[in-house]
Amino acid sequence: MRTKLRRVTSAAKSATRTRPERHRQPVETRRALVEAAAKIFNSAGYHGTDSNRIAREAGYAPGTFYVHFPDKLAIFLAVYENWVSAEWSSVEAILKSGGSARAIRRRLSRAVLEHHRKWRTFRASLRALSATDDVVHAARIASRGRQIETMTRLIRARNTRVPSRARMLAQLLIAEALCDAVAGGDAKSLGISEEEIVRLLDESARDLLGDGATSRTI
Amino acid sequence: MRTKLRRVTSAAKSATRTRPERHRQPVETRRALVEAAAKIFNSAGYHGTDSNRIAREAGYAPGTFYVHFPDKLAIFLAVYENWVSAEWSSVEAILKSGGSARAIRRRLSRAVLEHHRKWRTFRASLRALSATDDVVHAARIASRGRQIETMTRLIRARNTRVPSRARMLAQLLIAEALCDAVAGGDAKSLGISEEEIVRLLDESARDLLGDGATSRTI
Amino acid sequence: MRTKLRRVTSAAKSATRTRPERHRQPVETRRALVEAAAKIFNSAGYHGTDSNRIAREAGYAPGTFYVHFPDKLAIFLAVYENWVSAEWSSVEAILKSGGSARAIRRRLSRAVLEHHRKWRTFRASLRALSATDDVVHAARIASRGRQIETMTRLIRARNTRVPSRARMLAQLLIAEALCDAVAGGDAKSLGISEEEIVRLLDESARDLLGDGATSRTI
Amino acid sequence: MRTKLRRVTSAAKSATRTRPERHRQPVETRRALVEAAAKIFNSAGYHGTDSNRIAREAGYAPGTFYVHFPDKLAIFLAVYENWVSAEWSSVEAILKSGGSARAIRRRLSRAVLEHHRKWRTFRASLRALSATDDVVHAARIASRGRQIETMTRLIRARNTRVPSRARMLAQLLIAEALCDAVAGGDAKSLGISEEEIVRLLDESARDLLGDGATSRTI
DNA sequence: TATGAATGAGATTTCATTCAT
DNA sequence: CATGAATGAAATCTCATTCAT
């Protein structure tokens, strides 16, 4: 004796809507859409997100989405860009903040980890798309390039010796991998202490940011 | 008011069909489906793959898919399992092969890298699904656990000191991250020599498999 | 590795399409869908009807169906509701019309019979679904309740003594059963005169609506 | 975070199977299939029943079904025939049993009611199919004819005056309708006592089977 | 007769996208 | 710009039926 779950076509939705009193600035609309998209992509993944829902969540009608973005992929890339610059300005802020090298490195690890924890699902979608879609792949490569440049700039600003590009890329990749494992709860599920992983992450960062201690790392 | 609609089985079609002589072993059919699925998942990603196509590619009709798997996710997990055991038996074979520790480590790196290069897209889908779907996530965690056990066993067999589980997990993650970057062509696109990345990968493996050289790693 | 598959919107098709000038009132669309559904359910039965056909028949694309109804069952229930209220407003109209009790009763019988003749297949599906599906069952019970209330109201308005609820339910059931047999052509096929059945129906109604004649019924 | 319910392809099923040690009499196989079909049709309805399941439930492979029946409809009709003769032989048995007319009538009402309660869903499917499918419709008419003949024979045997065929058909229909309402729990759900409905059913039967009491009917 | 793997047509449903207002 | 009803291609999944053994 089966029965379906009726889709709540119009009731519940208005509860979620923000509808910020009909803001007429296109920039604002775009921003709202990107924000909503980021949130949904990050909880349901790219393929679990539908463009109508993005619009609705941002307080707009489905059609509005296509006024601002040619397609779903475009807004995904916009979210990506937002995301990358947010991460790096936060990194930059931390590096500019005072304290010992060790303190800074610690703050950095925490921030990066937190960032990954927060964007876990979005990042997973990014990787998957990147393997399948040339445009996303290119965007990701470009972003990696910019990450390495930023890293170079930051390290240079600290008067430390700049490592090879390969070394920097590796560091980015390792940081991501370890952060993901912690953020995704993998370590925990495997009975591995998150602290130990974080410590390994910290060690691996030592060389790059240099603090005089003996690098005995990963 | 008709009693039955006789299905008009179009004659022409059966002429075109390849129909691989109606294999009658379900195990064989299942294997063929998994094989086809692996191939397609790995080129189009999970969401770019449809069950009808898997069946067709394996030489069967759409319905046959559902005789052997309840849904697309089930075959994805089956592919995953295949994949994991294939990787580890190859690793084991290499470790059992003769030669110096360095030679073995080198062969290992190459093999793992090759494996990642080959399964790049599949793995990306795996990660993405793992972030969204509990079953996949659980399967992945379980597999990681087995990977660590296998690693422990292999290292112990070599009479080397067994590192902490955290350290082993980190090594798995790092290897994957670096391999992915090389396999995905990221390094190349960024003007970074793949060899250098491979060298870093090799160094990071040294500690775990131990070869007496000074570990001056990542 | 494609970014997007542009859908090739075949030109020719839009020429053929009837597209009833894109009615823009959802209410109107819904009505059209319900109307089409009623018609098809009533000729092919619930299981012989598919949602795409309903949409097409109403002049819409398949997807439009799901904009207005979550599934086939929902539109079936909508049709049912329409149907019940149509029947009872017609009954009410007849009871309000002038003439002797006998004349009214006769008109009533004819109307009810006609109604059943017209909706024979739909009603059969309703019964079948009601035995299998809890939601339909509940809807049917609810509707029966309302029918009894309406009946009570109508009888009371005629200053006749209101019979027991059991008696009223029985009357509803008997009327339906006899009407169905006539409407379905069962009587005829069995060499039984429809008039005689109608007369029995008429007699059985006498008590309820009261006309002073001796009730010598079924 | 969704997950599917895996279909238990081969485990649970064997539990249900009767597999009566490979009975090789085709008659026996047919009987087992009809029995299983009756059971499933009656719980899931015609459209909710699949031929593979019938076979499995009877302890056979899907193909076996088609050795004994040309299609699903054929077995439905076979079940119907079984059902009708079962009902009438039970009626006959009761009428042949001793006791006062009143007692017999009472036993009869109970038996008929019980029969309807037991076969509620099957009968609903029968009606629905009958509205859509000519073959089923014909079978039902034929069966009705036989019912009326049997009724005539039974009444004649009791030396009571045989009513008109219309009257007998009406009685069949009324009995069915009232029984269904009780069997389906409709009366109960509407706060109507089943006993009262049964009493009305009993009264309506009085005339036909005659017991000298004043007919104060429906 | 019985088997059971395979079939394939077709129904249900989704959702990125369009377009007239 | 914004709207939102409508679109329709396509994917998932079912199941009555076949056929080689």
PDB file of N, CA, C and O in Angstrom, chain D residues 134-160:
ATOM      1  N   ASP D 134     -12.277  -6.489 -23.221  1.00  0.00           N
ATOM      2  CA  ASP D 134     -13.452  -7.210 -23.706  1.00  0.00           C
ATOM      3  C   ASP D 134     -13.506  -8.662 -23.254  1.00  0.00           C
ATOM      4  O   ASP D 134     -14.573  -9.189 -22.938  1.00  0.00           O
ATOM      5  N   VAL D 135     -12.372  -9.297 -23.238  1.00  0.00           N
ATOM      6  CA  VAL D 135     -12.359 -10.712 -22.862  1.00  0.00           C
ATOM      7  C   VAL D 135     -12.814 -10.882 -21.413  1.00  0.00           C
ATOM      8  O   VAL D 135     -13.643 -11.738 -21.098  1.00  0.00           O
ATOM      9  N   VAL D 136     -12.263 -10.050 -20.552  1.00  0.00           N
ATOM     10  CA  VAL D 136     -12.654 -10.138 -19.142  1.00  0.00           C
ATOM     11  C   VAL D 136     -14.130  -9.797 -18.998  1.00  0.00           C
ATOM     12  O   VAL D 136     -14.867 -10.445 -18.244  1.00  0.00           O
ATOM     13  N   HIS D 137     -14.541  -8.799 -19.737  1.00  0.00           N
ATOM     14  CA  HIS D 137     -15.942  -8.404 -19.659  1.00  0.00           C
ATOM     15  C   HIS D 137     -16.844  -9.577 -20.029  1.00  0.00           C
ATOM     16  O   HIS D 137     -17.802  -9.903 -19.319  1.00  0.00           O
ATOM     17  N   ALA D 138     -16.509 -10.218 -21.113  1.00  0.00           N
ATOM     18  CA  ALA D 138     -17.305 -11.363 -21.563  1.00  0.00           C
ATOM     19  C   ALA D 138     -17.308 -12.459 -20.506  1.00  0.00           C
ATOM     20  O   ALA D 138     -18.349 -13.040 -20.190  1.00  0.00           O
ATOM     21  N   ALA D 139     -16.159 -12.713 -19.948  1.00  0.00           N
ATOM     22  CA  ALA D 139     -16.075 -13.764 -18.935  1.00  0.00           C
ATOM     23  C   ALA D 139     -16.961 -13.426 -17.741  1.00  0.00           C
ATOM     24  O   ALA D 139     -17.623 -14.287 -17.163  1.00  0.00           O
ATOM     25  N   ARG D 140     -16.972 -12.163 -17.412  1.00  0.00           N
ATOM     26  CA  ARG D 140     -17.758 -11.759 -16.253  1.00  0.00           C
ATOM     27  C   ARG D 140     -19.251 -11.897 -16.541  1.00  0.00           C
ATOM     28  O   ARG D 140     -20.015 -12.385 -15.701  1.00  0.00           O
ATOM     29  N   ILE D 141     -19.648 -11.505 -17.721  1.00  0.00           N
ATOM     30  CA  ILE D 141     -21.054 -11.640 -18.092  1.00  0.00           C
ATOM     31  C   ILE D 141     -21.454 -13.115 -18.061  1.00  0.00           C
ATOM     32  O   ILE D 141     -22.484 -13.489 -17.490  1.00  0.00           O
ATOM     33  N   ALA D 142     -20.589 -13.914 -18.653  1.00  0.00           N
ATOM     34  CA  ALA D 142     -20.893 -15.340 -18.694  1.00  0.00           C
ATOM     35  C   ALA D 142     -21.063 -15.879 -17.283  1.00  0.00           C
ATOM     36  O   ALA D 142     -22.002 -16.626 -16.976  1.00  0.00           O
ATOM     37  N   SER D 143     -20.164 -15.464 -16.424  1.00  0.00           N
ATOM     38  CA  SER D 143     -20.221 -15.943 -15.056  1.00  0.00           C
ATOM     39  C   SER D 143     -21.505 -15.467 -14.361  1.00  0.00           C
ATOM     40  O   SER D 143     -22.152 -16.218 -13.634  1.00  0.00           O
ATOM     41  N   ARG D 144     -21.866 -14.241 -14.623  1.00  0.00           N
ATOM     42  CA  ARG D 144     -23.121 -13.713 -14.065  1.00  0.00           C
ATOM     43  C   ARG D 144     -24.288 -14.580 -14.528  1.00  0.00           C
ATOM     44  O   ARG D 144     -25.168 -14.924 -13.736  1.00  0.00           O
ATOM     45  N   GLY D 145     -24.259 -14.916 -15.786  1.00  0.00           N
ATOM     46  CA  GLY D 145     -25.339 -15.766 -16.311  1.00  0.00           C
ATOM     47  C   GLY D 145     -25.401 -17.060 -15.531  1.00  0.00           C
ATOM     48  O   GLY D 145     -26.461 -17.471 -15.049  1.00  0.00           O
ATOM     49  N   ARG D 146     -24.238 -17.680 -15.361  1.00  0.00           N
ATOM     50  CA  ARG D 146     -24.201 -18.943 -14.627  1.00  0.00           C
ATOM     51  C   ARG D 146     -24.661 -18.744 -13.187  1.00  0.00           C
ATOM     52  O   ARG D 146     -25.341 -19.592 -12.620  1.00  0.00           O
ATOM     53  N   GLN D 147     -24.295 -17.615 -12.631  1.00  0.00           N
ATOM     54  CA  GLN D 147     -24.736 -17.338 -11.258  1.00  0.00           C
ATOM     55  C   GLN D 147     -26.259 -17.317 -11.198  1.00  0.00           C
ATOM     56  O   GLN D 147     -26.867 -17.890 -10.295  1.00  0.00           O
ATOM     57  N   ILE D 148     -26.845 -16.649 -12.181  1.00  0.00           N
ATOM     58  CA  ILE D 148     -28.310 -16.559 -12.175  1.00  0.00           C
ATOM     59  C   ILE D 148     -28.940 -17.936 -12.387  1.00  0.00           C
ATOM     60  O   ILE D 148     -29.918 -18.283 -11.721  1.00  0.00           O
ATOM     61  N   GLU D 149     -28.339 -18.722 -13.262  1.00  0.00           N
ATOM     62  CA  GLU D 149     -28.876 -20.079 -13.465  1.00  0.00           C
ATOM     63  C   GLU D 149     -28.813 -20.859 -12.159  1.00  0.00           C
ATOM     64  O   GLU D 149     -29.784 -21.486 -11.731  1.00  0.00           O
ATOM     65  N   THR D 150     -27.636 -20.800 -11.534  1.00  0.00           N
ATOM     66  CA  THR D 150     -27.462 -21.533 -10.281  1.00  0.00           C
ATOM     67  C   THR D 150     -28.488 -21.092  -9.255  1.00  0.00           C
ATOM     68  O   THR D 150     -29.120 -21.900  -8.570  1.00  0.00           O
ATOM     69  N   MET D 151     -28.636 -19.783  -9.188  1.00  0.00           N
ATOM     70  CA  MET D 151     -29.595 -19.216  -8.243  1.00  0.00           C
ATOM     71  C   MET D 151     -30.990 -19.766  -8.532  1.00  0.00           C
ATOM     72  O   MET D 151     -31.709 -20.203  -7.621  1.00  0.00           O
ATOM     73  N   THR D 152     -31.350 -19.743  -9.773  1.00  0.00           N
ATOM     74  CA  THR D 152     -32.662 -20.244 -10.175  1.00  0.00           C
ATOM     75  C   THR D 152     -32.833 -21.686  -9.724  1.00  0.00           C
ATOM     76  O   THR D 152     -33.831 -22.058  -9.104  1.00  0.00           O
ATOM     77  N   ARG D 153     -31.823 -22.475 -10.036  1.00  0.00           N
ATOM     78  CA  ARG D 153     -31.863 -23.882  -9.674  1.00  0.00           C
ATOM     79  C   ARG D 153     -32.022 -24.064  -8.157  1.00  0.00           C
ATOM     80  O   ARG D 153     -32.862 -24.848  -7.692  1.00  0.00           O
ATOM     81  N   LEU D 154     -31.252 -23.281  -7.435  1.00  0.00           N
ATOM     82  CA  LEU D 154     -31.306 -23.419  -5.979  1.00  0.00           C
ATOM     83  C   LEU D 154     -32.674 -23.034  -5.425  1.00  0.00           C
ATOM     84  O   LEU D 154     -33.235 -23.698  -4.552  1.00  0.00           O
ATOM     85  N   ILE D 155     -33.190 -21.931  -5.936  1.00  0.00           N
ATOM     86  CA  ILE D 155     -34.489 -21.473  -5.445  1.00  0.00           C
ATOM     87  C   ILE D 155     -35.573 -22.482  -5.807  1.00  0.00           C
ATOM     88  O   ILE D 155     -36.427 -22.825  -4.993  1.00  0.00           O
ATOM     89  N   ARG D 156     -35.498 -22.948  -7.064  1.00  0.00           N
ATOM     90  CA  ARG D 156     -36.491 -23.917  -7.520  1.00  0.00           C
ATOM     91  C   ARG D 156     -36.454 -25.163  -6.619  1.00  0.00           C
ATOM     92  O   ARG D 156     -37.493 -25.697  -6.241  1.00  0.00           O
ATOM     93  N   ALA D 157     -35.226 -25.559  -6.274  1.00  0.00           N
ATOM     94  CA  ALA D 157     -35.074 -26.749  -5.435  1.00  0.00           C
ATOM     95  C   ALA D 157     -35.765 -26.575  -4.092  1.00  0.00           C
ATOM     96  O   ALA D 157     -36.163 -27.535  -3.437  1.00  0.00           O
ATOM     97  N   ARG D 158     -35.880 -25.339  -3.682  1.00  0.00           N
ATOM     98  CA  ARG D 158     -36.521 -25.068  -2.393  1.00  0.00           C
ATOM     99  C   ARG D 158     -38.018 -24.814  -2.555  1.00  0.00           C
ATOM    100  O   ARG D 158     -38.686 -24.370  -1.625  1.00  0.00           O
ATOM    101  N   ASN D 159     -38.508 -25.057  -3.756  1.00  0.00           N
ATOM    102  CA  ASN D 159     -39.943 -24.901  -4.009  1.00  0.00           C
ATOM    103  C   ASN D 159     -40.488 -23.509  -3.741  1.00  0.00           C
ATOM    104  O   ASN D 159     -41.631 -23.333  -3.360  1.00  0.00           O
ATOM    105  N   THR D 160     -39.634 -22.549  -3.880  1.00  0.00           N
ATOM    106  CA  THR D 160     -40.082 -21.171  -3.712  1.00  0.00           C
ATOM    107  C   THR D 160     -40.344 -20.612  -5.109  1.00  0.00           C
ATOM    108  O   THR D 160     -39.798 -21.105  -6.089  1.00  0.00           O
TER     109      THR D 160
END
